[in-house]
XYZ file of C-alpha atoms in Angstrom:
380
model
C -76.639 -24.856 6.344
C -76.059 -23.893 2.014
C -72.568 -23.214 2.081
C -71.838 -19.926 0.042
C -69.131 -19.981 -2.663
C -67.548 -16.185 -4.115
C -66.274 -16.009 -7.476
C -64.012 -13.159 -8.178
C -63.764 -12.411 -11.739
C -66.621 -12.024 -14.405
C -64.478 -12.769 -17.478
C -65.031 -15.971 -20.010
C -63.761 -18.290 -16.561
C -65.904 -16.846 -13.724
C -68.872 -16.995 -16.125
C -68.573 -20.429 -17.259
C -67.892 -21.208 -13.776
C -70.722 -20.105 -12.360
C -72.260 -21.689 -15.107
C -71.242 -25.196 -14.534
C -71.924 -24.882 -10.368
C -75.079 -23.598 -11.475
C -75.936 -27.131 -13.148
C -74.484 -29.314 -9.926
C -76.457 -27.048 -7.507
C -74.509 -24.532 -6.491
C -75.316 -21.204 -6.532
C -72.001 -18.412 -6.601
C -72.260 -15.297 -6.540
C -69.964 -13.127 -8.602
C -68.098 -10.480 -7.564
C -66.601 -8.007 -10.895
C -63.888 -5.556 -11.116
C -65.329 -3.075 -13.446
C -68.392 -0.915 -13.202
C -69.726 -2.521 -15.465
C -68.757 -6.101 -17.752
C -68.610 -4.546 -20.727
C -65.704 -6.379 -22.628
C -62.934 -4.934 -25.045
C -61.370 -7.667 -27.491
C -61.776 -8.712 -30.710
C -61.516 -12.406 -31.820
C -61.590 -15.969 -29.954
C -60.120 -19.000 -32.150
C -62.016 -22.050 -29.949
C -60.737 -25.596 -30.487
C -62.621 -28.397 -29.629
C -61.659 -29.223 -26.409
C -63.190 -25.917 -25.537
C -66.407 -26.796 -27.880
C -66.387 -30.041 -25.920
C -66.553 -28.485 -22.560
C -69.436 -26.325 -23.515
C -71.291 -29.818 -24.776
C -71.033 -30.941 -20.939
C -72.742 -26.873 -19.808
C -75.551 -28.183 -22.923
C -74.362 -23.962 -23.987
C -72.482 -25.852 -27.327
C -75.051 -25.622 -29.956
C -76.042 -21.561 -29.294
C -71.706 -20.472 -28.970
C -71.765 -22.258 -32.441
C -75.326 -20.453 -33.198
C -72.435 -17.194 -32.760
C -69.882 -17.945 -34.308
C -68.526 -19.912 -37.481
C -66.360 -22.712 -38.089
C -63.093 -22.309 -40.640
C -63.087 -25.349 -42.441
C -58.192 -24.275 -42.660
C -55.676 -22.948 -40.987
C -52.485 -22.153 -43.157
C -49.008 -21.119 -41.853
C -47.022 -18.433 -44.527
C -43.711 -16.992 -45.164
C -43.316 -13.353 -45.805
C -43.602 -13.556 -49.712
C -46.805 -16.401 -48.608
C -45.662 -19.623 -49.373
C -47.529 -21.979 -47.464
C -45.248 -23.686 -44.374
C -48.025 -25.619 -43.560
C -51.324 -26.415 -43.785
C -54.286 -28.032 -41.768
C -57.241 -29.478 -42.274
C -59.596 -28.242 -39.809
C -63.149 -30.600 -41.525
C -60.626 -33.582 -41.338
C -59.347 -32.832 -37.353
C -63.335 -31.871 -36.300
C -64.500 -35.112 -37.704
C -61.682 -37.078 -35.626
C -62.300 -34.736 -32.111
C -65.495 -32.605 -32.042
C -65.935 -29.183 -33.991
C -62.500 -27.646 -34.250
C -60.923 -23.995 -35.394
C -64.241 -22.624 -34.547
C -63.868 -18.465 -34.424
C -65.963 -15.872 -31.993
C -66.021 -12.122 -31.425
C -65.616 -12.177 -27.597
C -68.084 -10.022 -26.932
C -70.367 -12.281 -28.572
C -69.691 -15.369 -26.451
C -69.552 -12.881 -23.631
C -72.587 -12.111 -23.946
C -74.190 -15.553 -24.465
C -72.257 -16.462 -21.289
C -73.873 -13.686 -19.666
C -77.473 -15.083 -20.655
C -77.148 -17.811 -19.085
C -76.849 -16.760 -15.326
C -78.805 -14.604 -12.996
C -77.895 -11.236 -13.207
C -78.549 -10.445 -9.412
C -75.501 -12.283 -8.882
C -73.069 -10.592 -10.483
C -72.110 -7.319 -8.301
C -70.221 -4.897 -10.486
C -67.763 -1.987 -9.154
C -66.239 -4.337 -6.668
C -62.189 -5.344 -7.507
C -61.073 -7.524 -4.792
C -57.782 -6.393 -3.817
C -57.150 -8.853 -0.451
C -58.274 -12.209 1.326
C -58.071 -13.168 5.112
C -58.734 -16.767 5.731
C -59.764 -18.733 9.010
C -60.237 -22.138 9.243
C -63.484 -21.855 9.046
C -64.061 -18.888 6.678
C -62.719 -16.148 3.818
C -62.894 -12.473 4.195
C -62.756 -10.674 1.446
C -61.386 -6.790 0.978
C -62.221 -4.934 -1.625
C -61.424 -1.615 -3.189
C -63.992 0.187 -2.674
C -63.429 -0.419 1.339
C -65.991 -3.081 1.753
C -65.856 -6.959 2.725
C -67.470 -10.093 2.228
C -67.598 -13.580 3.839
C -67.949 -16.387 1.839
C -67.244 -20.318 2.790
C -65.164 -20.973 -0.263
C -63.318 -18.793 -3.442
C -62.514 -19.448 -6.517
C -60.033 -16.652 -8.052
C -60.752 -15.204 -11.803
C -60.000 -12.183 -11.951
C -56.876 -12.314 -14.307
C -53.452 -12.402 -15.071
C -52.832 -9.037 -12.682
C -54.796 -11.569 -9.837
C -53.702 -9.020 -6.352
C -55.272 -12.815 -4.459
C -52.762 -14.695 -6.102
C -50.345 -12.407 -5.087
C -51.170 -12.360 -1.817
C -51.020 -16.115 -2.115
C -48.343 -16.290 -3.732
C -45.743 -13.744 -3.087
C -43.962 -13.527 -5.909
C -45.735 -14.658 -9.401
C -45.445 -11.623 -11.873
C -46.269 -10.820 -15.443
C -43.601 -12.252 -17.492
C -42.916 -10.352 -20.957
C -42.759 -12.473 -23.710
C -40.348 -9.902 -26.128
C -43.192 -9.029 -28.481
C -45.806 -6.429 -28.550
C -49.747 -6.776 -30.573
C -52.238 -4.596 -32.487
C -55.492 -6.536 -33.008
C -58.759 -5.286 -35.000
C -61.397 -6.141 -36.220
C -62.793 -5.152 -38.857
C -65.866 -5.943 -42.480
C -65.089 -9.132 -44.510
C -66.758 -7.369 -47.665
C -64.221 -7.274 -50.339
C -62.239 -9.274 -48.895
C -63.759 -12.717 -48.915
C -61.537 -14.336 -46.773
C -62.589 -17.738 -45.546
C -59.599 -19.206 -44.067
C -57.113 -18.591 -41.035
C -53.470 -17.791 -41.183
C -51.017 -16.458 -40.080
C -47.702 -15.145 -41.765
C -43.958 -15.602 -39.936
C -42.166 -13.070 -41.416
C -38.657 -11.226 -39.774
C -40.299 -8.194 -39.379
C -43.133 -9.949 -37.248
C -46.047 -12.101 -37.030
C -49.880 -11.480 -39.027
C -52.747 -13.628 -38.122
C -56.172 -13.522 -40.049
C -59.389 -15.142 -38.660
C -62.837 -14.479 -40.329
C -65.627 -14.306 -37.944
C -69.168 -14.476 -38.802
C -71.373 -11.583 -39.662
C -68.400 -10.770 -42.224
C -66.231 -9.505 -40.106
C -62.626 -10.840 -39.558
C -60.234 -10.472 -36.523
C -56.594 -9.550 -37.207
C -53.589 -9.593 -35.481
C -49.850 -8.351 -35.742
C -47.096 -9.264 -33.260
C -43.420 -7.570 -33.405
C -40.533 -7.679 -31.168
C -39.917 -4.573 -28.340
C -39.253 -3.416 -25.236
C -41.617 -3.995 -23.317
C -44.095 -0.531 -22.664
C -42.611 0.770 -25.389
C -43.912 4.619 -26.068
C -43.219 4.506 -29.655
C -44.963 1.089 -30.049
C -47.538 2.551 -28.338
C -48.451 5.679 -31.018
C -48.521 3.292 -33.187
C -51.300 4.266 -36.226
C -52.094 2.432 -39.652
C -50.267 3.894 -41.147
C -46.890 3.154 -38.941
C -47.992 -0.893 -39.385
C -48.102 -0.477 -43.326
C -45.241 0.646 -43.367
C -43.374 -2.593 -41.073
C -45.415 -4.574 -42.650
C -44.853 -3.211 -46.335
C -43.252 -6.239 -47.845
C -46.127 -9.305 -47.015
C -47.851 -10.668 -49.307
C -51.646 -10.208 -50.038
C -53.834 -9.791 -48.536
C -52.553 -8.360 -45.471
C -52.252 -5.000 -46.700
C -55.383 -4.757 -47.950
C -56.527 -5.690 -44.365
C -54.553 -3.103 -43.094
C -56.048 -0.349 -45.608
C -59.598 -1.223 -44.553
C -58.068 -0.516 -40.576
C -58.837 2.392 -39.362
C -57.695 4.059 -36.374
C -59.823 4.026 -34.199
C -60.327 0.050 -34.860
C -56.885 -0.934 -33.041
C -56.121 -2.971 -29.564
C -52.361 -2.743 -28.594
C -51.381 -4.398 -26.047
C -47.730 -6.042 -24.565
C -47.355 -9.958 -24.747
C -47.765 -11.566 -21.300
C -48.075 -14.721 -19.475
C -47.527 -16.514 -16.464
C -45.110 -18.527 -15.772
C -46.062 -21.639 -14.637
C -47.405 -21.963 -11.045
C -46.780 -24.969 -8.561
C -50.223 -24.450 -6.681
C -54.150 -23.553 -7.409
C -56.049 -25.151 -4.496
C -55.179 -23.401 -1.306
C -57.549 -24.673 1.726
C -60.876 -22.997 0.469
C -59.550 -20.969 -2.470
C -58.893 -22.459 -5.981
C -56.875 -20.612 -8.898
C -58.333 -21.217 -11.996
C -58.148 -19.772 -15.840
C -55.979 -16.368 -16.228
C -55.297 -16.458 -12.485
C -53.676 -19.863 -12.690
C -52.044 -19.887 -16.152
C -52.363 -17.215 -18.185
C -50.546 -18.294 -21.469
C -49.592 -16.402 -24.330
C -51.717 -16.789 -27.091
C -49.795 -18.338 -29.423
C -51.712 -22.122 -29.316
C -55.255 -20.770 -29.475
C -56.075 -22.031 -25.769
C -56.098 -19.440 -23.161
C -59.897 -19.399 -23.282
C -59.814 -22.861 -24.200
C -58.030 -23.735 -20.690
C -60.271 -21.011 -19.001
C -63.456 -22.887 -20.361
C -62.026 -26.219 -19.574
C -61.291 -24.899 -15.681
C -65.095 -24.766 -15.031
C -65.991 -28.228 -16.269
C -63.395 -29.888 -14.110
C -63.857 -28.121 -11.107
C -67.475 -28.564 -11.370
C -66.778 -31.948 -11.932
C -64.694 -32.778 -8.764
C -67.329 -30.302 -6.731
C -70.286 -32.954 -7.825
C -67.612 -36.071 -6.607
C -66.570 -34.881 -3.538
C -68.561 -33.639 -0.226
C -65.085 -32.273 0.723
C -64.833 -28.928 -1.320
C -60.447 -28.510 0.230
C -60.772 -32.121 -1.486
C -62.628 -31.030 -4.328
C -60.239 -27.918 -5.126
C -57.126 -30.500 -4.397
C -58.020 -32.903 -7.290
C -58.852 -29.874 -9.326
C -55.431 -28.695 -9.082
C -54.137 -32.122 -9.491
C -56.097 -32.673 -12.811
C -55.251 -29.068 -14.234
C -51.310 -28.966 -13.301
C -49.409 -30.790 -15.857
C -51.783 -30.296 -18.844
C -52.166 -26.013 -18.001
C -47.962 -26.508 -18.284
C -48.114 -28.270 -21.044
C -49.757 -25.100 -22.533
C -48.243 -22.547 -21.404
C -44.441 -23.958 -21.662
C -45.321 -25.418 -25.231
C -47.205 -21.574 -26.111
C -44.630 -19.873 -24.878
C -41.424 -22.090 -26.678
C -43.885 -21.336 -30.279
C -43.986 -17.319 -29.728
C -40.530 -16.888 -29.231
C -39.425 -19.880 -32.521
C -42.274 -17.550 -34.225
C -40.626 -14.062 -33.828
C -37.800 -15.142 -35.073
C -35.718 -12.398 -36.950
C -32.461 -13.254 -38.269
C -33.089 -14.241 -42.068
C -30.873 -16.593 -41.758
C -32.470 -19.126 -38.816
C -36.357 -18.237 -40.237
C -35.971 -19.820 -43.473
C -33.892 -22.698 -41.645
C -37.013 -22.870 -38.699
C -39.449 -22.901 -42.094
C -37.825 -25.891 -43.852
C -37.761 -27.394 -40.285
C -41.447 -27.281 -39.906
C -42.196 -27.732 -43.652
C -40.109 -31.423 -43.593
C -42.357 -32.436 -40.309
C -43.315 -35.261 -40.134
C -47.662 -35.723 -39.730
C -47.139 -38.379 -36.649
C -45.065 -35.184 -34.489
C -48.472 -32.924 -35.240
C -51.541 -35.663 -34.829
C -49.446 -36.332 -31.552
C -50.091 -32.953 -30.538
C -53.177 -32.522 -31.869
C -53.837 -35.998 -29.666
C -52.657 -33.701 -26.401
C -54.498 -30.644 -26.352
C -58.164 -32.210 -27.619
C -58.177 -35.641 -25.923
C -59.446 -34.370 -22.396
C -60.253 -35.853 -19.238
C -63.957 -34.933 -19.487
């Protein structure tokens, strides 16, 4: 009898995993909480480890068609003086396509196109599971229940199933909140990704394909701050008025209806992803702050590595456990390093910020090379 696999969650982790499983002869069913899979979000920067994973799935060339390769990344101080510049072309030559930008909706659309729509069930919000030795019963908010042999949990940082398995895993607030938007690049003609670290906050600019720009702005604030919720473009212009060009022009070209706001949260590293016939992947397992641009990358890695273990292990529980062993150390490193970078980047004290910038400027190139090696040399 064919073993049944269910994936809960139709985001990047769930869809990429479905594609990876299809390649090894496993045909999962996807249950997605929303009434239809409409992507809310802005831009993504994918590093070479994610592109390598897509190469394993034979869809890298198609993904690249929908995005844009950016030749460099520069970190600036508030006045526009470079702190450090990264040559993305050189990194791409060594590790494969890097600093690749794409609109989240475009990536989602491509992933969906690789999956038979008949296996996707929408408006199915999983709220609980019951495990027995031989099966798993999933309970949904609408009162329905489904049985499966194996369950892959990809329903994000607020995963009710993870909370059922690990009671004390609640999202952790970073201490800063964030606005995002996608705007036209026609008049600005920007061609590098960048971040500016100032004492009033951070501002990032990411050129996308089709002459668009994705930008983000992070400010220290109390969690769920009502004043921050109400911020409009004019408020951001006042807040970032002392930041260098082209930041004022970017904000000037943004409309209030373009703004997306949310607090930045992550999941403090947990010690277990595999639970017999259930496995956690993506943000349900290791949600990270966006400071290293690795959230989506790690979800994409998960898909390839999980499929690799399932291909090599007839014992599914063993495959899930092997997946956990391969992923724990790496994903914990990403979550912890990204958390630290965010704390350092959000320093408000002018003297400490000056010292931070000086230290980064003086860092030996070998340190940056070592970090790149840890990120981009993946085990598949």
